[in-house]
Coordinates of C-alpha atoms and ligand atoms in Angstrom, one line a residue:
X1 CA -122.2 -54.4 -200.1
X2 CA -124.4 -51.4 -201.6
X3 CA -125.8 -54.0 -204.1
X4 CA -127.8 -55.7 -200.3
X5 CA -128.0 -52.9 -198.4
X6 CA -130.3 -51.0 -200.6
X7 CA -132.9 -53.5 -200.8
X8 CA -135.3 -53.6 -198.2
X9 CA -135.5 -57.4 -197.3
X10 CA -136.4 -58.3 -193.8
X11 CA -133.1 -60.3 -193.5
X12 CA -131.1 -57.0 -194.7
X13 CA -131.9 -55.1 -191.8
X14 CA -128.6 -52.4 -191.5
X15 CA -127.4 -53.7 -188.3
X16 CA -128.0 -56.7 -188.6
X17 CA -126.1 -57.1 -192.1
X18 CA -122.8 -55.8 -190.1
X19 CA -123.3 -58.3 -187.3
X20 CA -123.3 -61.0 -189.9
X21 CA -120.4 -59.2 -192.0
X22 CA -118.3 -59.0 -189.0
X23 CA -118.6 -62.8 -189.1
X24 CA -118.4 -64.1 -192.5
X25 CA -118.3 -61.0 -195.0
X26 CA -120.5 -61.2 -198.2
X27 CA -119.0 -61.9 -200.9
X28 CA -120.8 -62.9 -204.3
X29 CA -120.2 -62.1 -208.0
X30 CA -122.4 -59.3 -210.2
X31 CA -124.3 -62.2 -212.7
X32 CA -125.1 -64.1 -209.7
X33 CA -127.3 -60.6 -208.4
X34 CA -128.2 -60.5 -211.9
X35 CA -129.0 -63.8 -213.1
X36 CA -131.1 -65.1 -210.3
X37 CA -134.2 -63.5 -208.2
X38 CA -133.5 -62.9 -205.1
X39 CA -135.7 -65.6 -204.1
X40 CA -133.9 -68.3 -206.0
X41 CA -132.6 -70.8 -204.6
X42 CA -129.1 -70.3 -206.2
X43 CA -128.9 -67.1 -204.1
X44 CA -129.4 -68.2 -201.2
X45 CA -126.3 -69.8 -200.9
X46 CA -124.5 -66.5 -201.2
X47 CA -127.2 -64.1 -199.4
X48 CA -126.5 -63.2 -196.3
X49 CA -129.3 -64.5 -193.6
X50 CA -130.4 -63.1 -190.0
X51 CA -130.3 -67.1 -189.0
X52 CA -126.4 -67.2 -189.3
X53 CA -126.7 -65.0 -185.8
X54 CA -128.3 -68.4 -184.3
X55 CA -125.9 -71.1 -183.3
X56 CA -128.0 -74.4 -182.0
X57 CA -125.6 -76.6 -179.8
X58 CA -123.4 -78.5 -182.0
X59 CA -122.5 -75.7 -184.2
X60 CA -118.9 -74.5 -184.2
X61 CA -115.7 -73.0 -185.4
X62 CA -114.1 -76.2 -186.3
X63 CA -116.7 -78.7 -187.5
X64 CA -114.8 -81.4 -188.8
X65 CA -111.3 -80.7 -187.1
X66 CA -109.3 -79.3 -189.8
X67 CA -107.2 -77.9 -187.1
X68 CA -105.7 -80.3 -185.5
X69 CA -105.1 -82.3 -188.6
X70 CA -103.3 -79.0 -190.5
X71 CA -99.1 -78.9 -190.0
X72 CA -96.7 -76.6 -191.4
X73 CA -97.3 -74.8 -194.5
X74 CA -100.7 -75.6 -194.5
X75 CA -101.1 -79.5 -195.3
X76 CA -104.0 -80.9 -194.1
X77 CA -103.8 -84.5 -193.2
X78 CA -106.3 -87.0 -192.3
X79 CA -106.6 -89.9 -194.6
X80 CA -104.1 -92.2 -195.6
X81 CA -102.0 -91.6 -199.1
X82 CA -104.0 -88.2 -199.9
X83 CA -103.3 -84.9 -198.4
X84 CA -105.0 -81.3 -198.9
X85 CA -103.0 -78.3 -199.1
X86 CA -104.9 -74.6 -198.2
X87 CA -103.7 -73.0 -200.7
X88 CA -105.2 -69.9 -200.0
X89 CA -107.8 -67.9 -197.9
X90 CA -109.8 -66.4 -201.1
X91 CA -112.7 -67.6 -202.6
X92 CA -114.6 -65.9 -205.5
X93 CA -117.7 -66.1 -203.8
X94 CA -118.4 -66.7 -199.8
X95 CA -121.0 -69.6 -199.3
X96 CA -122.7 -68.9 -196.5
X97 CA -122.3 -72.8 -195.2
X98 CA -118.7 -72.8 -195.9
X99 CA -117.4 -75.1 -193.1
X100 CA -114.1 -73.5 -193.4
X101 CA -115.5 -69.9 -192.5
X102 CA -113.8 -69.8 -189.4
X103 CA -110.4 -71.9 -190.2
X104 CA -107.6 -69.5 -189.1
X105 CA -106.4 -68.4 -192.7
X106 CA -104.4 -66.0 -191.4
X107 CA -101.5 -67.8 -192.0
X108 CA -102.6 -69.7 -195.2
X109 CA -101.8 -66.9 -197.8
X110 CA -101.3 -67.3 -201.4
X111 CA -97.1 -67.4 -201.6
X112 CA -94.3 -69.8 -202.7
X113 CA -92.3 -69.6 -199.2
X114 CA -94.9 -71.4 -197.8
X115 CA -95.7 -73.9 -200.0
X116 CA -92.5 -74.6 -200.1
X117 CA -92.7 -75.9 -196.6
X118 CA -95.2 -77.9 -197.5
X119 CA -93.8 -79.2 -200.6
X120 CA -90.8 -80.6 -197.9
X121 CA -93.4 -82.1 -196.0
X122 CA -94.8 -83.8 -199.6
X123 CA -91.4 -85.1 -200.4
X124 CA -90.8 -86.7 -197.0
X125 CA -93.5 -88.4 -196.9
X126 CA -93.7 -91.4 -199.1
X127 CA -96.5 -92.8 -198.4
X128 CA -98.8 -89.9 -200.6
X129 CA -99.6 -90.0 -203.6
X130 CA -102.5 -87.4 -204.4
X131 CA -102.4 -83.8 -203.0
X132 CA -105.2 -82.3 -203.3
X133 CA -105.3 -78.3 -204.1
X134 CA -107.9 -76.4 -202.0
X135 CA -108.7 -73.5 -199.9
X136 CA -109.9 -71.2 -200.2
X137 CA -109.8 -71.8 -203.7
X138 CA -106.8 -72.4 -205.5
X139 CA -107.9 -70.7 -209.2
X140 CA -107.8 -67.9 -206.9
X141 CA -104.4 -68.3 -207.9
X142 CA -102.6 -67.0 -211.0
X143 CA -101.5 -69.0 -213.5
X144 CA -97.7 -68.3 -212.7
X145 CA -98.0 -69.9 -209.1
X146 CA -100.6 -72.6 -209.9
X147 CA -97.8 -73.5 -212.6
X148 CA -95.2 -73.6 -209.9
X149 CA -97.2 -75.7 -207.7
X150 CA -98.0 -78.0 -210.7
X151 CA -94.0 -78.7 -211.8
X152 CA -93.1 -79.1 -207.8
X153 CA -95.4 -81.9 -207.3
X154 CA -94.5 -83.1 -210.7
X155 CA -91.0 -83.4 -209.6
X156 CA -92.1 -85.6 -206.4
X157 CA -91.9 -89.4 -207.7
X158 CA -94.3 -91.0 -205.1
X159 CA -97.0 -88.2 -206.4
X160 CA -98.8 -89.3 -209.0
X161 CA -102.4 -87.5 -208.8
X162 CA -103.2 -83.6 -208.3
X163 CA -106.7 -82.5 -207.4
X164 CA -108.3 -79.1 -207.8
X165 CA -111.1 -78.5 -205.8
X166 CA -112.7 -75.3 -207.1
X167 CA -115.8 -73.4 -207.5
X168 CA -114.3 -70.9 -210.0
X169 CA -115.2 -72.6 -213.1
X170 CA -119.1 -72.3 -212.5
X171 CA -118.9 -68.5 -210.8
X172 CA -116.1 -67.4 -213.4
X173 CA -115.8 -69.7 -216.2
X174 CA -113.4 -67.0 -217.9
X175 CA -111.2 -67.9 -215.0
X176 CA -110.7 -71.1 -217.3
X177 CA -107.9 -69.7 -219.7
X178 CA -105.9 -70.9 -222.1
X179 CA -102.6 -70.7 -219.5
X180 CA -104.6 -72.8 -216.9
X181 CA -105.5 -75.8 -219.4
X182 CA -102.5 -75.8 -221.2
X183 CA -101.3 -76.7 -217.1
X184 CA -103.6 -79.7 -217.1
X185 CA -103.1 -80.7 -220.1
X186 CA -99.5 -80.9 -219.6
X187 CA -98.2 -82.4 -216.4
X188 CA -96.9 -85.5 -216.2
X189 CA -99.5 -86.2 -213.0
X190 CA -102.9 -87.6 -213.3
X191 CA -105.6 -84.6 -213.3
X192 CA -108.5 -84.7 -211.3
X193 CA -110.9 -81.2 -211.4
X194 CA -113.7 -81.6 -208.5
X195 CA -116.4 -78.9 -209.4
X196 CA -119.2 -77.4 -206.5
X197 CA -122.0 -77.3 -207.9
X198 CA -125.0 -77.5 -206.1
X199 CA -128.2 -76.8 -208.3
X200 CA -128.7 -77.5 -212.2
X201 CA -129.6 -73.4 -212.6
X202 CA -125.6 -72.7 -211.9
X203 CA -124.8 -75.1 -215.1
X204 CA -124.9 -72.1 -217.9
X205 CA -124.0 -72.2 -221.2
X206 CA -120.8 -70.8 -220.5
X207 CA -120.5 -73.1 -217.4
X208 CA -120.7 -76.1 -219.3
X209 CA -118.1 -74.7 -222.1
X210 CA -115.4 -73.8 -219.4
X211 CA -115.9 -78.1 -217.8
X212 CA -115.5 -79.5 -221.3
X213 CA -112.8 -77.3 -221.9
X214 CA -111.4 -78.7 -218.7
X215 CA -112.1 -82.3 -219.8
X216 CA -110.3 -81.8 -223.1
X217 CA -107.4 -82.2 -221.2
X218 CA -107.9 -85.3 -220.2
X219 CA -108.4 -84.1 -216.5
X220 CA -111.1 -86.8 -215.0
X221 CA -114.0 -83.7 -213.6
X222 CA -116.0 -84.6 -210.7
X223 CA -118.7 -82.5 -209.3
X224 CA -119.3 -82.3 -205.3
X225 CA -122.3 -80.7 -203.7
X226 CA -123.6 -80.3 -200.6
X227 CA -127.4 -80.8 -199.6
X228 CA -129.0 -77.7 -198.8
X229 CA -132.2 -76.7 -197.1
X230 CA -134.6 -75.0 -199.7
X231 CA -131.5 -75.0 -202.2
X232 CA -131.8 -78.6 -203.2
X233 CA -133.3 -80.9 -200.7
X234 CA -135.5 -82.4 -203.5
X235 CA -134.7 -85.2 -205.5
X236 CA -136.4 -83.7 -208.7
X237 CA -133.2 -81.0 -208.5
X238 CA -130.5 -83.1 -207.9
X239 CA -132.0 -85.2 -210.6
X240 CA -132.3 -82.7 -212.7
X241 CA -128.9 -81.7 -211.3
X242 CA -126.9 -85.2 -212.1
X243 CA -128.2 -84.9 -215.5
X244 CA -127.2 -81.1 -216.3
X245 CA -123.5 -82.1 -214.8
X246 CA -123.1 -85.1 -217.2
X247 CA -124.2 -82.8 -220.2
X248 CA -121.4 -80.9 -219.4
X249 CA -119.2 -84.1 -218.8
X250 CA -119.1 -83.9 -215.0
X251 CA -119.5 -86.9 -212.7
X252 CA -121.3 -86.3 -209.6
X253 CA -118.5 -87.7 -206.8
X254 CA -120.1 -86.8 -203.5
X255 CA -123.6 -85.1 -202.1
X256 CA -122.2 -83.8 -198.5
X257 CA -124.6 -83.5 -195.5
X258 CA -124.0 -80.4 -194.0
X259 CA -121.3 -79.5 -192.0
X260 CA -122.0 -78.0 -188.2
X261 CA -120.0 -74.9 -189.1
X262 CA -121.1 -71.7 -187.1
X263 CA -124.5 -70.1 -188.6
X264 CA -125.6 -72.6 -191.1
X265 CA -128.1 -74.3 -189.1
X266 CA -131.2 -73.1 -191.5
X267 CA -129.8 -75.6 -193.8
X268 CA -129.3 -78.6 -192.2
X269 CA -131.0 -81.6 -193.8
X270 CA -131.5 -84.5 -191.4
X271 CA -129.8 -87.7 -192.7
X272 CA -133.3 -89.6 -192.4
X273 CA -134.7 -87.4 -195.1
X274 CA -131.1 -87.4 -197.1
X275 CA -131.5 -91.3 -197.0
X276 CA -134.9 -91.3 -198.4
X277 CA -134.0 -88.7 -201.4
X278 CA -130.6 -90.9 -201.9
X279 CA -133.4 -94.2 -202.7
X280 CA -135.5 -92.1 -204.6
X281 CA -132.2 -91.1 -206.6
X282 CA -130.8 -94.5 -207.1
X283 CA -134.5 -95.5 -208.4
X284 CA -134.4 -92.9 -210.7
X285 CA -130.8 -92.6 -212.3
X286 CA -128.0 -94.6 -213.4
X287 CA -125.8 -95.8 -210.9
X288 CA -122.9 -93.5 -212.6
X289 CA -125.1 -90.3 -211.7
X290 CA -125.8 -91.4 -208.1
X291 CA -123.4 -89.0 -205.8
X292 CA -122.1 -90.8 -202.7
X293 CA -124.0 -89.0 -199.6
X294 CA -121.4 -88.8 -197.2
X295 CA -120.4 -86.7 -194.5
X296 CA -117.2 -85.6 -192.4
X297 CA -116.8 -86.7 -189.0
X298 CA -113.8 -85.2 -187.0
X299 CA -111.5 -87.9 -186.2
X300 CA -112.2 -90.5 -188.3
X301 CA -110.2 -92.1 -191.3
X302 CA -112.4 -91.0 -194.4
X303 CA -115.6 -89.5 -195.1
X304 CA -118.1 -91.8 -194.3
X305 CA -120.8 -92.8 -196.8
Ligands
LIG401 C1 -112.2 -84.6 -198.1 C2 -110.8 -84.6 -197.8 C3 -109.9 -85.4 -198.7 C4 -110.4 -86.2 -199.8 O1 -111.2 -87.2 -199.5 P1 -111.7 -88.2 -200.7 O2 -112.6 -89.2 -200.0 O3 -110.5 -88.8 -201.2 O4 -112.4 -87.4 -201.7 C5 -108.6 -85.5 -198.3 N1 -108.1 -84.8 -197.3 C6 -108.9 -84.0 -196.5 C7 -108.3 -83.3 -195.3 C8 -110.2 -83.9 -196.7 O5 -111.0 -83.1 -196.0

């Protein structure tokens, strides 16, 4: 991006910047250069870093075995009565600890044919009842095919929930239009809207307008984050944090521990010192703005907390 190459940070270095594009290309919205310093901690999710070339043992291409657990169409499977369907490979901005970075997208583009594959899959199995819509992001997706995904899963009786798990309401709140709520509001299913937020700072005005809006249609909105290494590893921020989100009417559901994807060791936390911000939390909050800490472990049967 001409935006990062033409500053002169030690991290930017030319060369380096296309090793680490090659990888995982930048990707990161206009108000987020101009809203934050580059120094902020809400940047350096997005800002590329020389320390994604390092990859300590335990960091991979498949942290918590998405693959295996993916069949036709792109349903994901791993926990009993909810599935997760990629809905797409796009994202409105790349986090540079996305544990999906490597996930072989290739196949997972944005088009009815396929879902419709997985919509069989859906109807088959009776034993679901929430589908989750993720990605990539799924407000990546117009209005048109969001609204097609909506009615088919509608029209499956043993579905009863739909989940959107999107970022696109706190990068692009205008991606919250009138088409896309007048889709929550309307469904037969139950709504859920599960928010990534990670720092109180991302919780603008027009942040907070675009959740409401969102809760207005009686669409239950969670917020999950993921604790970050000189982001928000204190518990003043996700203090601060919990109470910004509930302003806005967001629950916080989950605060993840890291994934080990590929080039995000710089901001692993260690679960000792996630534990002892967790207490400190709990001392200092109500137990409805406590997030669950839990983390993904390949292979087992839900996130473990
Ligand atoms: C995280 C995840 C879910 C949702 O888990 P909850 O604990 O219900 O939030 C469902 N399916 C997959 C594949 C997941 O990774």
């Amino acid at each position: 991006m001409a935006e990062l190459s033409a500053l002169q940070q030690p991290y930017y270095e030319a060369t380096t910047l296309q090793q680490i594009e090659q990888l995982f290309p930048v990707r990161l919205s206009k108000e987020l250069l101009s809203d934050f310093k580059f120094d902020h901690p809400v940047l350096k999710q997005y800002l590329p870093d020389a320390r994604e070339l390092i990859n300590p043992d335990g960091y991979g291409e498949d942290p918590v075995g998405d693959r295996e657990a993916t069949s036709a169409g792109g349903l994901l499977k791993k926990y009993q009565h909810r599935a997760l369907l990629i809905t797409t490979n796009t994202c409105p901005v790349h986090c540079r600890y996305c544990f999906r970075k490597d996930y072989p997208y290739s196949r997972e583009t944005p088009n009815q044919h396929r879902y419709e594959t997985a919509l069989a899959a859906v109807k088959k199995d009776h034993s679901l009842n929430e589908i989750i819509l993720s990605g990539g992001d799924p407000l990546s997706l117009d209005d048109d095919l969001l609204s097609y995904l909506f009615t088919s899963l509608a029209a499956i009786e043993h579905i009863q929930t739909v989940r959107v798990h999107t970022k696109f309401p706190s990068i692009y709140p205008q991606r919250v239009t009138d088409a896309l709520l007048s889709i929550l509001a309307t469904t037969r299913l139950n709504t859920v809207v599960v928010l990534h937020i990670n720092h109180p700072d991302e919780i603008t005005a027009s942040v907070k307008y675009a959740a409401e809006q969102i809760k207005h249609t009686n669409t239950t909105t969670l917020n999950q984050a993921v604790l970050l290494r000189d982001v928000n590893d204190a518990t003043d921020t996700l203090a601060e944090l919990s109470h910004r989100l509930f302003s806005a009417g967001i629950l916080p559901y989950y605060l993840h521990l890291l994934d080990k994807a590929r080039g995000t060791h710089h901001f692993h936390v260690e679960r000792a010192r996630a534990e002892i911000i967790m207490q400190q939390l709990k001392q200092r909050l109500p137990g409805y703005l406590v997030p669950k800490l839990a983390q993904e472990l390949s292979g087992h049967a839900s996130k473990d907390y």
